[in-house]
Amino acid sequence: MNSVDFPASVIRLENGLTLIHQEIAATPVVVADVWVKAGAITEPTEWAGMAHFLEHMIFKGTDQLPPGVFDYAIETQGGMTNAATSHDYAHFYITIAADMLPQTLPYLADLLLHAAIPADEFSRERQVVLEEIRQAQDDPDWLGYQAMSELVYQDHPYGRPVLGTAEILQQRSPEEMRCFHQAHYQPDKMTVVIAGGIPLEPTVAMVKHAFRGFASPPPCPVAAIAPVPTLPGVRREILHLPRLEQSRLTMAWLAPGIDQLETAYGLDLLAAILAEGRSSRLVRELREDRQLVQDISAGFSLQRDCSLFTIQAWLDGKDVDRVEAIVCDRISELVANPITEAELARAKRLLCNDYAFSTEAPGQLAGLYGYYGTIANADRCLSYVPTLQRYTSAQLQSLAHQYLTPLRYVSTILRPA
Amino acid sequence: MTASLLQAPRLHRTVLANGLTVLVLENPVADIVSARLFIRAGGAFEAPHQAGLVSFLMGLLTKGTETLSSMAIAETVESVGASLGTDAAADYSVISLKTVSADFPEIFALAATLLRQPSFPHDEIDLERRLTLQQIRSMQEQPFTIAFNRLRQDMYGEHPYALPGIGTEASVSAITQQALVDFHRQHMRPDNVVVTIVGRIGPEAALAQVEQALGDWQVPAMPPPALTLPSVTTTATCSMVAQDTNQAIVMVGYPAAPVKHPAYAALKLINTYLGNGLSSRLFVELREKRGLAYDVSAFYPTRLGLSQFVAYIGTAPENTATALESLRFEVERLQETVLSDDELQAAKNKLLGQYALGKQTNAQIAQLLGWYEILGLGVEYDQQFQDMVAAVTVLDAEAVAQEFFHTPCISLLGPEEFVAPVAQAQA
């Protein structure tokens, strides 16, 4: 399974669990990051929010480990622990002194494999999740992002909030959550990444020992098969929000998922050419020269089924239509005119260095391997730099032509109420 | 875990003839060099009518020099894929850069030029002012920020820490090119600067870079301006902002020790005990046991002048009174309740462990070392801080709680029908 240049070992254990390990000799720190293919896309629609709520409940202990014991054990040994849930995954990590891993990893494994999900904790923690939803609803950028996602993804689960809704969460039961947990927290859906100051051999033994005794998966409602969305034309939505001091314009294009990684990386380059840094096209023109925006950024977010290319501007409400038209023009120019060699070289260097800068600490590396390991294969991240380097101006032009058309995109506009 | 950066024989500290301090730590692991140029001047040096001046000045450093335009500077940095940014804090300011090691000389030389020879072009001042004013207005979109700005104002009155670093609409509107030039001339001088360089670079090479770029920078004859901060008399206050938000924000703030005060380490430890992490007291009592919040925590910033100890929670509006009572109870309880030895030891392990985890990247190390040096604590403080924390006793913690946790300022934000009665009850 190991490619020649990939600095990490990828090992498939007998029970189907994937272990990714990289020793970083110079560091006294180790990160254990467990990725599970149990994000929001695995939820049936009527269970929306279950994956994220479960992430909270994992920390509520097992029959062996009362609530709070895990957090206390990790933190009083000077470590840190946390978790996150997205559409494609949930992941749980600890960062700790390397010599403490043998004592703490079994705790993490016990939580993940044998979460008890007690009924009283379930009701109490639901209040916490409802507070999380309330807090998000006071954040205009979260509201804008959700509106845009819904418009662009339609019936695909990427279109609904990972947090779920208060109405749905009120109807869920601890039994349903246990079923969801046992169905999805299975070895074939789990990747354990260990990076830092620990050699391979003890790591393998430790992980084998800790991650065993999985429950047999019960029958559990499955997510409906969601068609990959398409955009027939331009969809526009305007939201009026209270307490907003500045308008926002978000334009989004659908892009291929993990099965077309080269395309995805090319779109990363196009985003950098358009709006990464003060000398990029859109920042230079719209913020520095014409002063039509407070800020403008472009981003490409890689997801398993289908990715998203976005351009977002913070601006005065009166300039929204004008800026949207200019962005469409500049997108068309990407197709019509070749990108200069200097611009291409600049974008490549920015992204390649970003990649180097974002793999400096064990936690960053573990996150990268876990993410790729979950939505594709861990060693696929290795192709990032060489793929970027190979891109020519003509190839990018044709990518822009195929994916970034002003005829098919979504535009979400936030205006002060 | 490495206890101290000083134990590493790789740290080199040099003071140049012009008084500029250089710290170099070679770390060959990754092909990255991080550097910081710290200036001993932050928002605390601003007169009230100048609020936001330092932040504005730091933003403009990358927008033009005697020979380079804003765009030329951006192109130089971005064409090699480096990062270069500036920041202004309450007690210092900083230029930060990160490059792959081959590009370091060029980008470091640029940073030095930005520090020494900014030209503050009029058109860039106008653009920066427009962007800054909008940024100040945009703070009103964030309930937490509104509540915190109120709290800070109530606690600090005429003290420069009262205002957000970005300034106010009035003060930023009044900033002139002359004010920028004057402030730069007074404060940006070699004996007010600390340079830290951490990464794949040898100490001789790094020092040569600094000598070349900054060694001929002349020290003015006048001594650098000293920081004088007004004294603050905090009285218990309760301020309220009525907004139809989904969540209420409840904050309590207590005046707290400056960094050089003997109570500093004990307060950091109490902050860890109350507010840091999933096993902290506030998290366990208010979130885990009672489901009152998603976000509940405490913070105690490191300040040369009087600091503040703040505990806060975001909660459903109908919980406002309960949340306020519980926050105050948990903080003020420490005046009468002595922590158990286990609780104290747990807090120490957590604070020291996480302190060590905060030194993983070159940028983190460059920040920490230079920060101690610019605050006048010296790089030895990295070890001293850990020793002081280890030495705190349960009685120290109690004494510190008694000294500081008695006069809270309260800041409430949320729907009027829920928040107003709680505010009135405080009056």
Short mmCIF file of N, CA, C and O in Angstrom, two decimals, chain A residues 26 28-29 56 59-60 71-72 75-81 95-97 121 124-125 127-128 131-132 134-135 137-140 243-246 248 276-280 284 287-288 291-294 346 349-350 353 356-357 360-362 364, chain B residues 1-2 29 32 62-63 70-71 74-75 78-81 98-100 103 127 130-131 134-135 137-138 140-141 243-247 276-279 287-295 314-316 319 342 346 349-350 353-354 357 360-362:
data_model
loop_
_atom_site.label_atom_id
_atom_site.label_comp_id
_atom_site.label_asym_id
_atom_site.label_seq_id
_atom_site.Cartn_x
_atom_site.Cartn_y
_atom_site.Cartn_z
N ALA A 26 12.10 14.58 15.66
CA ALA A 26 12.55 15.74 16.42
C ALA A 26 11.51 16.25 17.41
O ALA A 26 11.78 17.15 18.19
N PRO A 28 8.72 16.03 20.58
CA PRO A 28 8.30 15.27 21.76
C PRO A 28 6.78 15.08 21.80
O PRO A 28 6.24 14.52 22.75
N VAL A 29 6.10 15.55 20.77
CA VAL A 29 4.64 15.56 20.75
C VAL A 29 4.13 14.46 19.83
O VAL A 29 4.79 14.10 18.86
N HIS A 56 -20.68 15.01 19.76
CA HIS A 56 -20.77 15.50 21.14
C HIS A 56 -20.93 14.33 22.12
O HIS A 56 -20.30 14.30 23.18
N PHE A 59 -18.11 11.96 23.63
CA PHE A 59 -17.35 12.40 24.81
C PHE A 59 -18.09 12.13 26.12
O PHE A 59 -17.59 12.43 27.19
N LYS A 60 -19.29 11.57 26.04
CA LYS A 60 -20.08 11.31 27.24
C LYS A 60 -19.81 9.94 27.84
O LYS A 60 -20.58 9.44 28.67
N ASP A 71 -11.81 13.54 29.15
CA ASP A 71 -11.32 14.92 29.02
C ASP A 71 -10.33 15.23 30.13
O ASP A 71 -9.28 15.82 29.91
N TYR A 72 -10.70 14.82 31.35
CA TYR A 72 -9.85 15.09 32.51
C TYR A 72 -8.50 14.39 32.36
O TYR A 72 -7.45 14.97 32.60
N GLU A 75 -6.37 16.14 29.58
CA GLU A 75 -5.95 17.51 29.87
C GLU A 75 -5.04 17.60 31.09
O GLU A 75 -4.15 18.44 31.14
N THR A 76 -5.26 16.74 32.07
CA THR A 76 -4.38 16.81 33.23
C THR A 76 -3.03 16.17 32.94
O THR A 76 -2.11 16.28 33.73
N GLN A 77 -2.91 15.49 31.82
CA GLN A 77 -1.58 15.05 31.41
C GLN A 77 -0.97 16.03 30.42
O GLN A 77 -0.03 15.71 29.70
N GLY A 78 -1.52 17.22 30.39
CA GLY A 78 -0.95 18.26 29.55
C GLY A 78 -1.34 18.16 28.09
O GLY A 78 -0.76 18.84 27.24
N GLY A 79 -2.33 17.35 27.77
CA GLY A 79 -2.72 17.18 26.39
C GLY A 79 -3.94 18.02 26.03
O GLY A 79 -4.50 18.72 26.86
N MET A 80 -4.34 17.94 24.77
CA MET A 80 -5.54 18.61 24.31
C MET A 80 -6.35 17.62 23.49
O MET A 80 -5.79 16.75 22.82
N THR A 81 -7.64 17.77 23.55
CA THR A 81 -8.48 16.90 22.73
C THR A 81 -9.65 17.69 22.20
O THR A 81 -10.11 18.65 22.83
N THR A 95 -3.73 15.65 21.20
CA THR A 95 -2.34 16.08 21.05
C THR A 95 -1.74 15.96 22.43
O THR A 95 -2.30 16.51 23.38
N ILE A 96 -0.63 15.24 22.54
CA ILE A 96 -0.13 14.93 23.88
C ILE A 96 1.35 14.60 23.81
O ILE A 96 1.88 14.28 22.73
N ALA A 97 2.04 14.69 24.96
CA ALA A 97 3.45 14.27 25.01
C ALA A 97 3.53 12.81 24.58
O ALA A 97 2.71 11.98 24.97
N GLU A 121 -27.79 11.97 29.65
CA GLU A 121 -26.76 12.80 29.01
C GLU A 121 -27.22 13.27 27.63
O GLU A 121 -26.90 14.37 27.18
N ARG A 124 -29.44 16.27 28.03
CA ARG A 124 -28.69 17.44 28.46
C ARG A 124 -27.81 17.98 27.34
O ARG A 124 -27.75 19.17 27.09
N GLU A 125 -27.14 17.07 26.64
CA GLU A 125 -26.24 17.51 25.59
C GLU A 125 -27.02 18.09 24.41
O GLU A 125 -26.51 18.94 23.69
N GLN A 127 -29.37 20.14 24.69
CA GLN A 127 -29.44 21.58 25.01
C GLN A 127 -28.18 22.31 24.54
O GLN A 127 -28.25 23.43 24.04
N VAL A 128 -27.04 21.65 24.71
CA VAL A 128 -25.77 22.26 24.29
C VAL A 128 -25.76 22.45 22.77
O VAL A 128 -25.37 23.49 22.25
N GLU A 131 -27.86 25.27 21.80
CA GLU A 131 -27.14 26.54 22.01
C GLU A 131 -26.16 26.81 20.86
O GLU A 131 -25.99 27.93 20.42
N GLU A 132 -25.53 25.74 20.40
CA GLU A 132 -24.60 25.89 19.27
C GLU A 132 -25.35 26.39 18.03
O GLU A 132 -24.86 27.25 17.29
N ARG A 134 -28.20 28.15 18.09
CA ARG A 134 -28.56 29.56 18.35
C ARG A 134 -27.40 30.48 18.07
O ARG A 134 -27.56 31.53 17.45
N GLN A 135 -26.22 30.09 18.53
CA GLN A 135 -25.04 30.91 18.31
C GLN A 135 -24.75 31.08 16.81
O GLN A 135 -24.46 32.17 16.34
N GLN A 137 -26.90 30.94 14.45
CA GLN A 137 -27.94 31.77 13.83
C GLN A 137 -27.75 33.26 14.09
O GLN A 137 -28.36 34.09 13.43
N ASP A 138 -26.90 33.60 15.04
CA ASP A 138 -26.56 35.00 15.26
C ASP A 138 -25.36 35.44 14.41
O ASP A 138 -24.91 36.56 14.51
N ASP A 139 -24.83 34.52 13.61
CA ASP A 139 -23.65 34.82 12.80
C ASP A 139 -24.06 34.96 11.33
O ASP A 139 -24.43 33.99 10.69
N PRO A 140 -24.02 36.18 10.80
CA PRO A 140 -24.51 36.39 9.44
C PRO A 140 -23.75 35.56 8.40
O PRO A 140 -24.34 35.12 7.41
N ARG A 243 -29.10 43.76 11.83
CA ARG A 243 -27.80 44.08 12.43
C ARG A 243 -26.62 43.93 11.46
O ARG A 243 -25.47 43.92 11.88
N LEU A 244 -26.91 43.82 10.17
CA LEU A 244 -25.81 43.69 9.22
C LEU A 244 -25.25 45.08 8.92
O LEU A 244 -26.01 46.01 8.68
N GLU A 245 -23.93 45.22 8.94
CA GLU A 245 -23.31 46.53 8.70
C GLU A 245 -22.76 46.63 7.28
O GLU A 245 -22.34 47.70 6.85
N GLN A 246 -22.70 45.50 6.60
CA GLN A 246 -22.10 45.49 5.28
C GLN A 246 -22.70 44.34 4.46
O GLN A 246 -22.96 43.28 5.02
N ARG A 248 -22.83 41.30 1.64
CA ARG A 248 -21.94 40.25 1.15
C ARG A 248 -22.50 39.70 -0.15
O ARG A 248 -23.70 39.56 -0.30
N GLU A 276 -5.94 35.49 -4.53
CA GLU A 276 -5.07 35.19 -3.38
C GLU A 276 -3.98 36.27 -3.31
O GLU A 276 -3.09 36.30 -4.13
N GLY A 277 -4.08 37.15 -2.35
CA GLY A 277 -3.05 38.19 -2.19
C GLY A 277 -3.39 39.48 -2.93
O GLY A 277 -4.21 39.51 -3.83
N ARG A 278 -2.70 40.53 -2.50
CA ARG A 278 -3.00 41.87 -3.00
C ARG A 278 -2.69 42.02 -4.48
O ARG A 278 -3.27 42.85 -5.16
N SER A 279 -1.76 41.21 -5.01
CA SER A 279 -1.44 41.37 -6.43
C SER A 279 -2.25 40.42 -7.32
O SER A 279 -2.02 40.34 -8.51
N SER A 280 -3.21 39.71 -6.74
CA SER A 280 -4.08 38.87 -7.56
C SER A 280 -5.08 39.74 -8.32
O SER A 280 -5.27 40.91 -8.00
N ARG A 284 -6.64 43.20 -6.58
CA ARG A 284 -5.98 44.37 -7.12
C ARG A 284 -6.99 45.31 -7.78
O ARG A 284 -7.02 46.51 -7.51
N ARG A 287 -10.44 45.94 -4.96
CA ARG A 287 -10.22 46.57 -3.66
C ARG A 287 -9.20 47.70 -3.75
O ARG A 287 -9.43 48.80 -3.28
N GLU A 288 -8.07 47.42 -4.40
CA GLU A 288 -6.99 48.42 -4.39
C GLU A 288 -7.24 49.54 -5.40
O GLU A 288 -7.09 50.70 -5.06
N GLN A 291 -11.68 50.27 -5.68
CA GLN A 291 -12.21 50.44 -4.32
C GLN A 291 -13.70 50.17 -4.22
O GLN A 291 -14.46 50.92 -3.61
N LEU A 292 -14.12 49.11 -4.87
CA LEU A 292 -15.53 48.73 -4.84
C LEU A 292 -15.85 47.71 -3.75
O LEU A 292 -17.02 47.48 -3.45
N VAL A 293 -14.82 47.09 -3.19
CA VAL A 293 -15.08 46.07 -2.16
C VAL A 293 -14.19 46.31 -0.94
O VAL A 293 -13.10 46.88 -1.05
N GLN A 294 -14.69 45.88 0.19
CA GLN A 294 -13.89 45.90 1.42
C GLN A 294 -12.84 44.80 1.35
O GLN A 294 -11.71 44.95 1.75
N ARG A 346 3.51 32.56 -10.01
CA ARG A 346 3.20 33.12 -8.69
C ARG A 346 2.18 32.24 -7.97
O ARG A 346 2.36 31.89 -6.80
N ARG A 349 3.70 28.91 -6.86
CA ARG A 349 4.60 29.05 -5.73
C ARG A 349 3.84 29.30 -4.43
O ARG A 349 4.15 28.74 -3.38
N LEU A 350 2.80 30.14 -4.51
CA LEU A 350 1.97 30.41 -3.33
C LEU A 350 1.39 29.12 -2.78
O LEU A 350 1.45 28.83 -1.59
N ASN A 353 4.09 26.56 -1.46
CA ASN A 353 4.61 26.97 -0.15
C ASN A 353 3.55 26.81 0.94
O ASN A 353 3.85 26.38 2.04
N ALA A 356 3.67 23.40 2.08
CA ALA A 356 4.82 23.17 2.98
C ALA A 356 4.55 23.78 4.36
O ALA A 356 4.82 23.15 5.39
N PHE A 357 4.01 24.99 4.37
CA PHE A 357 3.75 25.67 5.64
C PHE A 357 2.68 24.93 6.45
O PHE A 357 2.64 25.03 7.67
N GLU A 360 3.85 21.51 8.83
CA GLU A 360 5.00 21.69 9.72
C GLU A 360 4.82 20.94 11.05
O GLU A 360 5.72 20.28 11.54
N ALA A 361 3.63 21.03 11.64
CA ALA A 361 3.39 20.41 12.95
C ALA A 361 2.69 19.06 12.77
O ALA A 361 1.96 18.85 11.79
N PRO A 362 2.90 18.11 13.71
CA PRO A 362 2.29 16.79 13.60
C PRO A 362 0.76 16.84 13.43
O PRO A 362 0.18 16.06 12.68
N GLN A 364 -1.01 19.11 11.97
CA GLN A 364 -1.36 19.49 10.59
C GLN A 364 -1.22 18.29 9.65
O GLN A 364 -2.08 18.04 8.81
N MET B 1 8.49 16.21 27.12
CA MET B 1 8.33 17.47 26.41
C MET B 1 9.46 18.42 26.81
O MET B 1 9.85 18.45 27.97
N THR B 2 9.99 19.19 25.90
CA THR B 2 11.08 20.09 26.26
C THR B 2 10.56 21.10 27.26
O THR B 2 9.56 21.76 27.04
N VAL B 29 14.52 21.14 10.93
CA VAL B 29 13.57 20.08 10.59
C VAL B 29 12.83 20.33 9.27
O VAL B 29 12.83 19.51 8.37
N ILE B 32 11.72 25.79 6.37
CA ILE B 32 10.91 26.98 6.63
C ILE B 32 11.69 27.89 7.57
O ILE B 32 12.33 27.43 8.50
N THR B 62 3.12 48.09 4.98
CA THR B 62 3.29 47.29 3.75
C THR B 62 2.70 48.00 2.53
O THR B 62 2.57 47.40 1.47
N LYS B 63 2.32 49.27 2.69
CA LYS B 63 1.62 49.96 1.60
C LYS B 63 2.48 51.03 0.92
O LYS B 63 1.95 51.87 0.19
N SER B 70 2.84 50.09 -2.96
CA SER B 70 2.10 49.02 -2.29
C SER B 70 2.07 47.75 -3.15
O SER B 70 2.30 46.64 -2.68
N MET B 71 1.80 47.95 -4.44
CA MET B 71 1.69 46.77 -5.32
C MET B 71 3.04 46.11 -5.53
O MET B 71 3.13 44.88 -5.61
N ALA B 74 3.63 43.94 -2.53
CA ALA B 74 2.82 42.72 -2.58
C ALA B 74 3.38 41.74 -3.60
O ALA B 74 3.46 40.54 -3.35
N GLU B 75 3.80 42.25 -4.75
CA GLU B 75 4.31 41.36 -5.79
C GLU B 75 5.61 40.68 -5.35
O GLU B 75 5.82 39.50 -5.63
N GLU B 78 4.44 37.95 -2.81
CA GLU B 78 3.58 36.89 -3.35
C GLU B 78 4.27 36.11 -4.47
O GLU B 78 3.98 34.93 -4.66
N SER B 79 5.19 36.75 -5.20
CA SER B 79 5.83 36.02 -6.30
C SER B 79 6.73 34.90 -5.79
O SER B 79 7.01 33.97 -6.52
N VAL B 80 7.18 34.99 -4.54
CA VAL B 80 7.95 33.86 -4.00
C VAL B 80 7.09 33.03 -3.03
O VAL B 80 7.60 32.15 -2.33
N GLY B 81 5.81 33.32 -2.96
CA GLY B 81 4.93 32.52 -2.13
C GLY B 81 5.24 32.64 -0.65
O GLY B 81 5.03 31.70 0.11
N LYS B 98 7.19 34.58 6.88
CA LYS B 98 7.50 33.16 6.79
C LYS B 98 7.85 32.87 5.34
O LYS B 98 7.16 33.29 4.42
N THR B 99 8.97 32.14 5.15
CA THR B 99 9.39 31.82 3.78
C THR B 99 9.97 30.41 3.76
O THR B 99 10.29 29.86 4.81
N VAL B 100 10.12 29.84 2.56
CA VAL B 100 11.00 28.69 2.47
C VAL B 100 12.42 29.26 2.59
O VAL B 100 12.65 30.44 2.28
N ASP B 103 14.29 31.75 0.20
CA ASP B 103 13.77 33.10 -0.05
C ASP B 103 13.93 34.03 1.13
O ASP B 103 13.53 35.19 1.07
N LEU B 127 -7.34 54.91 1.40
CA LEU B 127 -7.91 53.57 1.23
C LEU B 127 -7.95 52.84 2.57
O LEU B 127 -8.97 52.26 2.95
N ARG B 130 -10.73 54.14 4.75
CA ARG B 130 -12.05 53.66 4.31
C ARG B 130 -12.27 52.22 4.79
O ARG B 130 -13.32 51.87 5.34
N LEU B 131 -11.27 51.37 4.59
CA LEU B 131 -11.39 49.95 4.98
C LEU B 131 -11.50 49.82 6.50
O LEU B 131 -12.28 49.01 7.02
N GLN B 134 -14.94 50.85 7.88
CA GLN B 134 -15.94 49.80 7.65
C GLN B 134 -15.73 48.64 8.61
O GLN B 134 -16.68 48.06 9.13
N GLN B 135 -14.48 48.33 8.88
CA GLN B 135 -14.17 47.24 9.81
C GLN B 135 -14.68 47.58 11.22
O GLN B 135 -15.18 46.70 11.92
N ARG B 137 -17.26 49.50 11.88
CA ARG B 137 -18.72 49.33 11.84
C ARG B 137 -19.09 47.84 11.86
O ARG B 137 -20.06 47.44 12.48
N SER B 138 -18.30 47.02 11.18
CA SER B 138 -18.63 45.59 11.09
C SER B 138 -18.50 44.88 12.44
O SER B 138 -19.08 43.81 12.63
N GLN B 140 -19.97 45.68 14.91
CA GLN B 140 -21.33 45.69 15.46
C GLN B 140 -22.14 44.45 15.04
O GLN B 140 -23.24 44.23 15.52
N GLU B 141 -21.60 43.67 14.10
CA GLU B 141 -22.33 42.46 13.67
C GLU B 141 -22.14 41.30 14.64
O GLU B 141 -22.86 40.31 14.57
N GLN B 243 -30.63 43.64 22.03
CA GLN B 243 -30.65 43.21 20.62
C GLN B 243 -31.47 41.95 20.52
O GLN B 243 -31.40 41.09 21.40
N ASP B 244 -32.20 41.82 19.42
CA ASP B 244 -33.03 40.62 19.27
C ASP B 244 -32.21 39.45 18.74
O ASP B 244 -32.47 38.93 17.66
N THR B 245 -31.24 39.05 19.51
CA THR B 245 -30.40 37.93 19.11
C THR B 245 -31.04 36.61 19.55
O THR B 245 -31.94 36.59 20.40
N ASN B 246 -30.55 35.50 19.01
CA ASN B 246 -31.04 34.18 19.41
C ASN B 246 -30.42 33.75 20.73
O ASN B 246 -30.98 32.93 21.44
N GLN B 247 -29.25 34.28 21.01
CA GLN B 247 -28.55 33.95 22.25
C GLN B 247 -28.26 35.23 23.02
O GLN B 247 -27.98 36.27 22.41
N ASN B 276 -10.16 26.77 30.85
CA ASN B 276 -9.41 26.21 29.74
C ASN B 276 -9.74 24.74 29.50
O ASN B 276 -9.40 23.86 30.28
N GLY B 277 -10.42 24.47 28.41
CA GLY B 277 -10.59 23.09 27.97
C GLY B 277 -11.87 22.42 28.45
O GLY B 277 -12.68 22.98 29.17
N LEU B 278 -12.01 21.17 28.02
CA LEU B 278 -13.24 20.41 28.25
C LEU B 278 -13.39 19.97 29.70
O LEU B 278 -14.47 19.60 30.13
N SER B 279 -12.27 19.97 30.45
CA SER B 279 -12.37 19.55 31.85
C SER B 279 -12.34 20.74 32.80
O SER B 279 -12.21 20.58 34.00
N ARG B 287 -21.80 23.81 31.28
CA ARG B 287 -22.17 23.15 30.02
C ARG B 287 -22.49 21.68 30.23
O ARG B 287 -23.60 21.23 29.92
N GLU B 288 -21.53 20.92 30.77
CA GLU B 288 -21.72 19.47 30.85
C GLU B 288 -22.84 19.09 31.81
O GLU B 288 -23.64 18.21 31.51
N LYS B 289 -22.88 19.73 32.99
CA LYS B 289 -23.88 19.31 33.96
C LYS B 289 -25.22 19.99 33.78
O LYS B 289 -26.25 19.45 34.16
N ARG B 290 -25.22 21.22 33.22
CA ARG B 290 -26.48 21.95 33.15
C ARG B 290 -26.94 22.32 31.75
O ARG B 290 -28.04 22.88 31.59
N GLY B 291 -26.12 22.07 30.75
CA GLY B 291 -26.55 22.33 29.37
C GLY B 291 -26.89 23.78 29.09
O GLY B 291 -27.71 24.08 28.22
N LEU B 292 -26.24 24.72 29.82
CA LEU B 292 -26.59 26.13 29.66
C LEU B 292 -25.97 26.78 28.42
O LEU B 292 -26.40 27.84 28.02
N ALA B 293 -24.94 26.14 27.87
CA ALA B 293 -24.18 26.85 26.84
C ALA B 293 -23.48 25.90 25.90
O ALA B 293 -23.25 24.73 26.24
N TYR B 294 -23.12 26.42 24.73
CA TYR B 294 -22.14 25.75 23.88
C TYR B 294 -20.76 26.35 24.20
O TYR B 294 -19.79 25.65 24.37
N ASP B 295 -20.74 27.68 24.29
CA ASP B 295 -19.48 28.38 24.51
C ASP B 295 -19.49 29.01 25.90
O ASP B 295 -20.28 29.93 26.17
N GLY B 314 -22.46 32.21 26.33
CA GLY B 314 -23.55 32.49 25.40
C GLY B 314 -24.66 31.52 25.73
O GLY B 314 -24.43 30.31 25.78
N THR B 315 -25.86 32.02 25.98
CA THR B 315 -26.92 31.14 26.45
C THR B 315 -28.28 31.58 25.93
O THR B 315 -28.43 32.70 25.44
N ALA B 316 -29.27 30.68 26.01
CA ALA B 316 -30.62 31.06 25.60
C ALA B 316 -31.07 32.25 26.44
O ALA B 316 -30.79 32.29 27.64
N ASN B 319 -32.18 32.16 30.01
CA ASN B 319 -31.22 31.72 31.04
C ASN B 319 -30.33 32.84 31.55
O ASN B 319 -29.40 32.58 32.32
N ASP B 342 -5.31 18.03 44.41
CA ASP B 342 -5.49 17.37 43.11
C ASP B 342 -5.94 18.37 42.05
O ASP B 342 -5.47 18.36 40.91
N ALA B 346 -3.80 19.25 38.82
CA ALA B 346 -4.41 19.04 37.50
C ALA B 346 -4.30 20.32 36.67
O ALA B 346 -3.95 20.28 35.48
N ASN B 349 -0.67 20.79 35.53
CA ASN B 349 -0.30 19.89 34.42
C ASN B 349 -0.90 20.39 33.10
O ASN B 349 -0.26 20.34 32.05
N LYS B 350 -2.13 20.84 33.19
CA LYS B 350 -2.82 21.30 31.99
C LYS B 350 -2.16 22.56 31.44
O LYS B 350 -1.84 22.64 30.25
N GLY B 353 1.46 21.71 30.25
CA GLY B 353 1.42 20.82 29.08
C GLY B 353 1.01 21.60 27.84
O GLY B 353 1.63 21.50 26.78
N GLN B 354 -0.01 22.40 27.96
CA GLN B 354 -0.48 23.16 26.80
C GLN B 354 0.52 24.26 26.44
O GLN B 354 0.66 24.62 25.27
N LEU B 357 2.88 22.57 24.30
CA LEU B 357 2.30 22.30 22.97
C LEU B 357 2.23 23.57 22.12
O LEU B 357 2.06 23.49 20.91
N GLN B 360 5.30 24.38 18.95
CA GLN B 360 5.54 23.33 17.95
C GLN B 360 6.08 23.86 16.62
O GLN B 360 6.85 23.18 15.97
N THR B 361 5.63 25.02 16.20
CA THR B 361 6.08 25.50 14.88
C THR B 361 7.12 26.61 15.06
O THR B 361 7.19 27.25 16.10
N ASN B 362 7.88 26.84 14.01
CA ASN B 362 8.87 27.92 14.04
C ASN B 362 8.20 29.25 14.36
O ASN B 362 8.73 30.07 15.10
#
